[in-house]
C-alpha cells in the first residue's frame, strides 16, 4: 500500500468542481483516508514549491495558491502515486489528454485544479508538511 498527497487548488473550489474531481478519485476506487479544507500562506508554499522559487511565475503561483482555500487529501492504495498523477494529467493543460482532470477542465498552466505528489518519498514529505492542517 502507498499513500499520496492530493490538494484541490483554489480554482477547483471557485469553479465548483470539487464534487466532480472527488467523484473521479472515488470512481477509480482510491481510498480517501483524510480530507480537510484550509488556506495556505507564502511560507508553506516556499517549502512545497521550493523547486520553483527561482521561476518567473513563482509570485503568480503564490498569489493563486493563496487566493482562496484548498482541500488537502491523503489517498491510499496500490501504486496510488503514479495512478493519481495519471488521473490528473500532466502539468501543462495543453498536453493533458481528454479524460484526465486537467485535460478535461484546465485551460491554464498555473490554475490547473489539482496537486498530486510526484514520488513516494515526496508524498510522505508532503503528508508530513500538511498534516498540521488536518
Ligand atoms: P505539477 O503540479 O504537475 O506537479 P510542478 O511541480 O512542476 O507541476 O509545478 C507546480 C505548479 O506550478 C504547477 O501545478 C503549476 C505551476 N507551474 C509549473 N510550471 C509552470 C509554468 N511554466 N508556468 C506557470 N505555472 C507553472
Ligand atoms: Mg509537482
Tab-separated table of C-alpha atoms and ligand atoms in Angstrom:
chain	number	residue	atom	x	y	z
A	1	UNK	CA	0.000	0.000	0.000
A	2	UNK	CA	1.147	3.502	-0.856
A	3	UNK	CA	-0.050	6.974	0.182
A	4	UNK	CA	-0.139	10.179	-1.825
A	5	UNK	CA	-0.928	13.798	-1.038
A	6	UNK	CA	-3.620	15.387	-3.195
A	7	UNK	CA	-4.683	19.001	-2.978
A	8	UNK	CA	-7.626	20.578	-4.787
A	9	UNK	CA	-6.458	24.097	-5.652
A	10	UNK	CA	-8.449	27.351	-5.160
A	11	UNK	CA	-9.752	27.267	-8.767
A	12	UNK	CA	-11.382	23.859	-8.185
A	13	UNK	CA	-13.357	25.340	-5.304
A	14	UNK	CA	-14.187	28.634	-7.087
A	15	UNK	CA	-15.379	26.727	-10.162
A	16	UNK	CA	-17.484	24.266	-8.120
A	17	UNK	CA	-15.523	21.290	-9.435
A	18	UNK	CA	-14.818	19.741	-6.010
A	19	UNK	CA	-17.579	17.124	-6.295
A	20	UNK	CA	-16.656	16.266	-9.876
A	21	UNK	CA	-12.970	15.776	-9.044
A	22	UNK	CA	-13.616	13.780	-5.869
A	23	UNK	CA	-16.025	11.563	-7.823
A	24	UNK	CA	-13.249	10.747	-10.311
A	25	UNK	CA	-10.934	9.761	-7.454
A	26	UNK	CA	-13.647	7.628	-5.850
A	27	UNK	CA	-14.724	6.086	-9.177
A	28	UNK	CA	-11.135	4.928	-9.611
A	29	UNK	CA	-11.529	3.025	-6.350
A	30	UNK	CA	-8.982	5.124	-4.471
A	31	UNK	CA	-9.466	5.340	-0.751
A	32	UNK	CA	-9.676	8.832	0.812
A	33	UNK	CA	-8.062	8.427	4.250
A	34	UNK	CA	-8.222	12.112	5.311
A	35	UNK	CA	-9.643	15.336	3.875
A	36	UNK	CA	-9.680	18.945	5.087
A	37	UNK	CA	-10.242	22.482	3.744
A	38	UNK	CA	-7.700	25.131	4.778
A	39	UNK	CA	-5.876	28.219	3.473
A	40	UNK	CA	-2.176	28.274	2.559
A	41	UNK	CA	0.374	31.032	3.182
A	42	UNK	CA	3.538	32.063	1.371
A	43	UNK	CA	5.799	30.369	3.918
A	44	UNK	CA	4.448	26.866	3.358
A	45	UNK	CA	4.306	27.412	-0.425
A	46	UNK	CA	8.032	28.256	-0.431
A	47	UNK	CA	8.597	24.803	1.086
A	48	UNK	CA	6.054	22.958	-1.031
A	49	UNK	CA	7.201	24.589	-4.284
A	50	UNK	CA	10.896	25.015	-3.334
A	51	UNK	CA	11.883	23.607	-6.773
A	52	UNK	CA	10.117	26.594	-8.408
A	53	UNK	CA	11.210	29.557	-6.233
A	54	UNK	CA	13.569	30.935	-8.914
A	55	UNK	CA	10.986	30.711	-11.718
A	56	UNK	CA	9.500	33.952	-13.082
A	57	UNK	CA	5.981	32.652	-12.478
A	58	UNK	CA	6.576	31.913	-8.757
A	59	UNK	CA	4.906	35.157	-7.465
A	60	UNK	CA	1.878	34.441	-9.659
A	61	UNK	CA	1.799	30.865	-8.330
A	62	UNK	CA	1.826	32.081	-4.692
A	63	UNK	CA	-0.846	34.664	-5.480
A	64	UNK	CA	-3.073	31.996	-6.986
A	65	UNK	CA	-2.473	29.379	-4.291
A	66	UNK	CA	-3.329	31.876	-1.515
A	67	UNK	CA	-6.368	33.317	-3.340
A	68	UNK	CA	-8.789	31.015	-1.536
A	69	UNK	CA	-8.948	27.783	0.423
A	70	UNK	CA	-7.616	24.447	-0.813
A	71	UNK	CA	-8.748	20.928	0.058
A	72	UNK	CA	-5.977	18.581	1.164
A	73	UNK	CA	-6.441	14.818	0.953
A	74	UNK	CA	-4.448	11.727	1.794
A	75	UNK	CA	-5.229	8.920	-0.654
A	76	UNK	CA	-4.158	5.340	-0.052
A	77	UNK	CA	-3.885	2.437	-2.483
A	78	UNK	CA	-1.571	0.240	-4.502
A	79	UNK	CA	0.686	2.352	-6.783
A	80	UNK	CA	-1.513	5.344	-5.934
A	81	UNK	CA	1.246	7.953	-6.502
A	82	UNK	CA	1.589	7.234	-10.234
A	83	UNK	CA	-2.081	6.311	-10.504
A	84	UNK	CA	-3.223	9.699	-9.225
A	85	UNK	CA	-0.700	11.534	-11.465
A	86	UNK	CA	-2.223	9.726	-14.466
A	87	UNK	CA	-5.757	10.577	-13.351
A	88	UNK	CA	-4.712	14.284	-13.034
A	89	UNK	CA	-2.839	14.586	-16.339
A	90	UNK	CA	0.462	16.420	-16.898
A	91	UNK	CA	1.251	19.947	-15.631
A	92	UNK	CA	0.665	21.735	-18.921
A	93	UNK	CA	-3.031	21.802	-19.686
A	94	UNK	CA	-2.430	21.708	-23.460
A	95	UNK	CA	-0.539	18.417	-23.057
A	96	UNK	CA	-3.179	16.843	-20.815
A	97	UNK	CA	-5.338	14.303	-22.664
A	98	UNK	CA	-9.118	14.446	-22.560
A	99	UNK	CA	-10.274	12.049	-19.858
A	100	UNK	CA	-7.773	13.404	-17.326
A	101	UNK	CA	-8.837	16.019	-14.765
A	102	UNK	CA	-6.523	18.708	-16.184
A	103	UNK	CA	-7.269	17.612	-19.769
A	104	UNK	CA	-11.000	17.971	-19.242
A	105	UNK	CA	-11.185	21.074	-17.030
A	106	UNK	CA	-7.977	23.186	-17.117
A	107	UNK	CA	-7.002	25.796	-19.724
A	108	UNK	CA	-4.166	27.478	-17.801
A	109	UNK	CA	-0.835	26.076	-16.570
A	110	UNK	CA	-0.852	27.827	-13.191
A	111	UNK	CA	-4.541	27.289	-12.486
A	112	UNK	CA	-4.591	23.556	-13.105
A	113	UNK	CA	-7.027	22.467	-10.398
A	114	UNK	CA	-5.158	19.734	-8.576
A	115	UNK	CA	-1.840	18.856	-6.951
A	116	UNK	CA	-0.569	15.288	-6.617
A	117	UNK	CA	2.762	14.092	-5.217
A	118	UNK	CA	5.224	13.041	-7.924
A	119	UNK	CA	7.071	10.295	-5.987
A	120	UNK	CA	6.565	8.061	-2.963
A	121	UNK	CA	9.228	9.947	-0.961
A	122	UNK	CA	7.751	13.360	-1.868
A	123	UNK	CA	4.303	12.031	-0.908
A	124	UNK	CA	5.498	11.182	2.610
A	125	UNK	CA	7.279	14.559	2.880
A	126	UNK	CA	4.132	16.433	1.748
A	127	UNK	CA	1.851	14.448	4.078
A	128	UNK	CA	4.177	15.466	6.921
A	129	UNK	CA	4.279	19.092	5.752
A	130	UNK	CA	0.496	19.482	5.534
A	131	UNK	CA	-0.531	17.189	8.412
A	132	UNK	CA	-0.614	20.181	10.811
A	133	UNK	CA	-3.741	21.393	8.964
A	134	UNK	CA	-5.664	18.122	9.386
B	1	LIG	P1	2.779	19.555	-11.043
B	1	LIG	O1	1.752	20.378	-10.340
B	1	LIG	O2	2.232	18.889	-12.270
B	1	LIG	O3	3.500	18.594	-10.123
B	1	LIG	P2	5.181	21.246	-10.915
B	1	LIG	O4	5.502	20.621	-9.622
B	1	LIG	O5	6.256	21.293	-11.960
B	1	LIG	O6	3.908	20.557	-11.611
B	1	LIG	O7	4.697	22.742	-10.708
B	1	LIG	C1	3.851	23.068	-9.638
B	1	LIG	C2	2.823	24.070	-10.109
B	1	LIG	O8	3.468	25.277	-10.545
B	1	LIG	C3	2.007	23.613	-11.335
B	1	LIG	O9	0.951	22.769	-10.988
B	1	LIG	C4	1.562	24.927	-11.888
B	1	LIG	C5	2.751	25.844	-11.641
B	1	LIG	N1	3.624	25.870	-12.822
B	1	LIG	C6	4.558	24.946	-13.167
B	1	LIG	N2	5.168	25.263	-14.320
B	1	LIG	C7	4.611	26.420	-14.728
B	1	LIG	C8	4.810	27.291	-15.857
B	1	LIG	N3	5.715	27.020	-16.804
B	1	LIG	N4	4.041	28.412	-15.943
B	1	LIG	C9	3.141	28.714	-14.984
B	1	LIG	N5	2.904	27.949	-13.894
B	1	LIG	C10	3.614	26.821	-13.758
B	2	LIG	MG1	4.824	18.940	-8.610
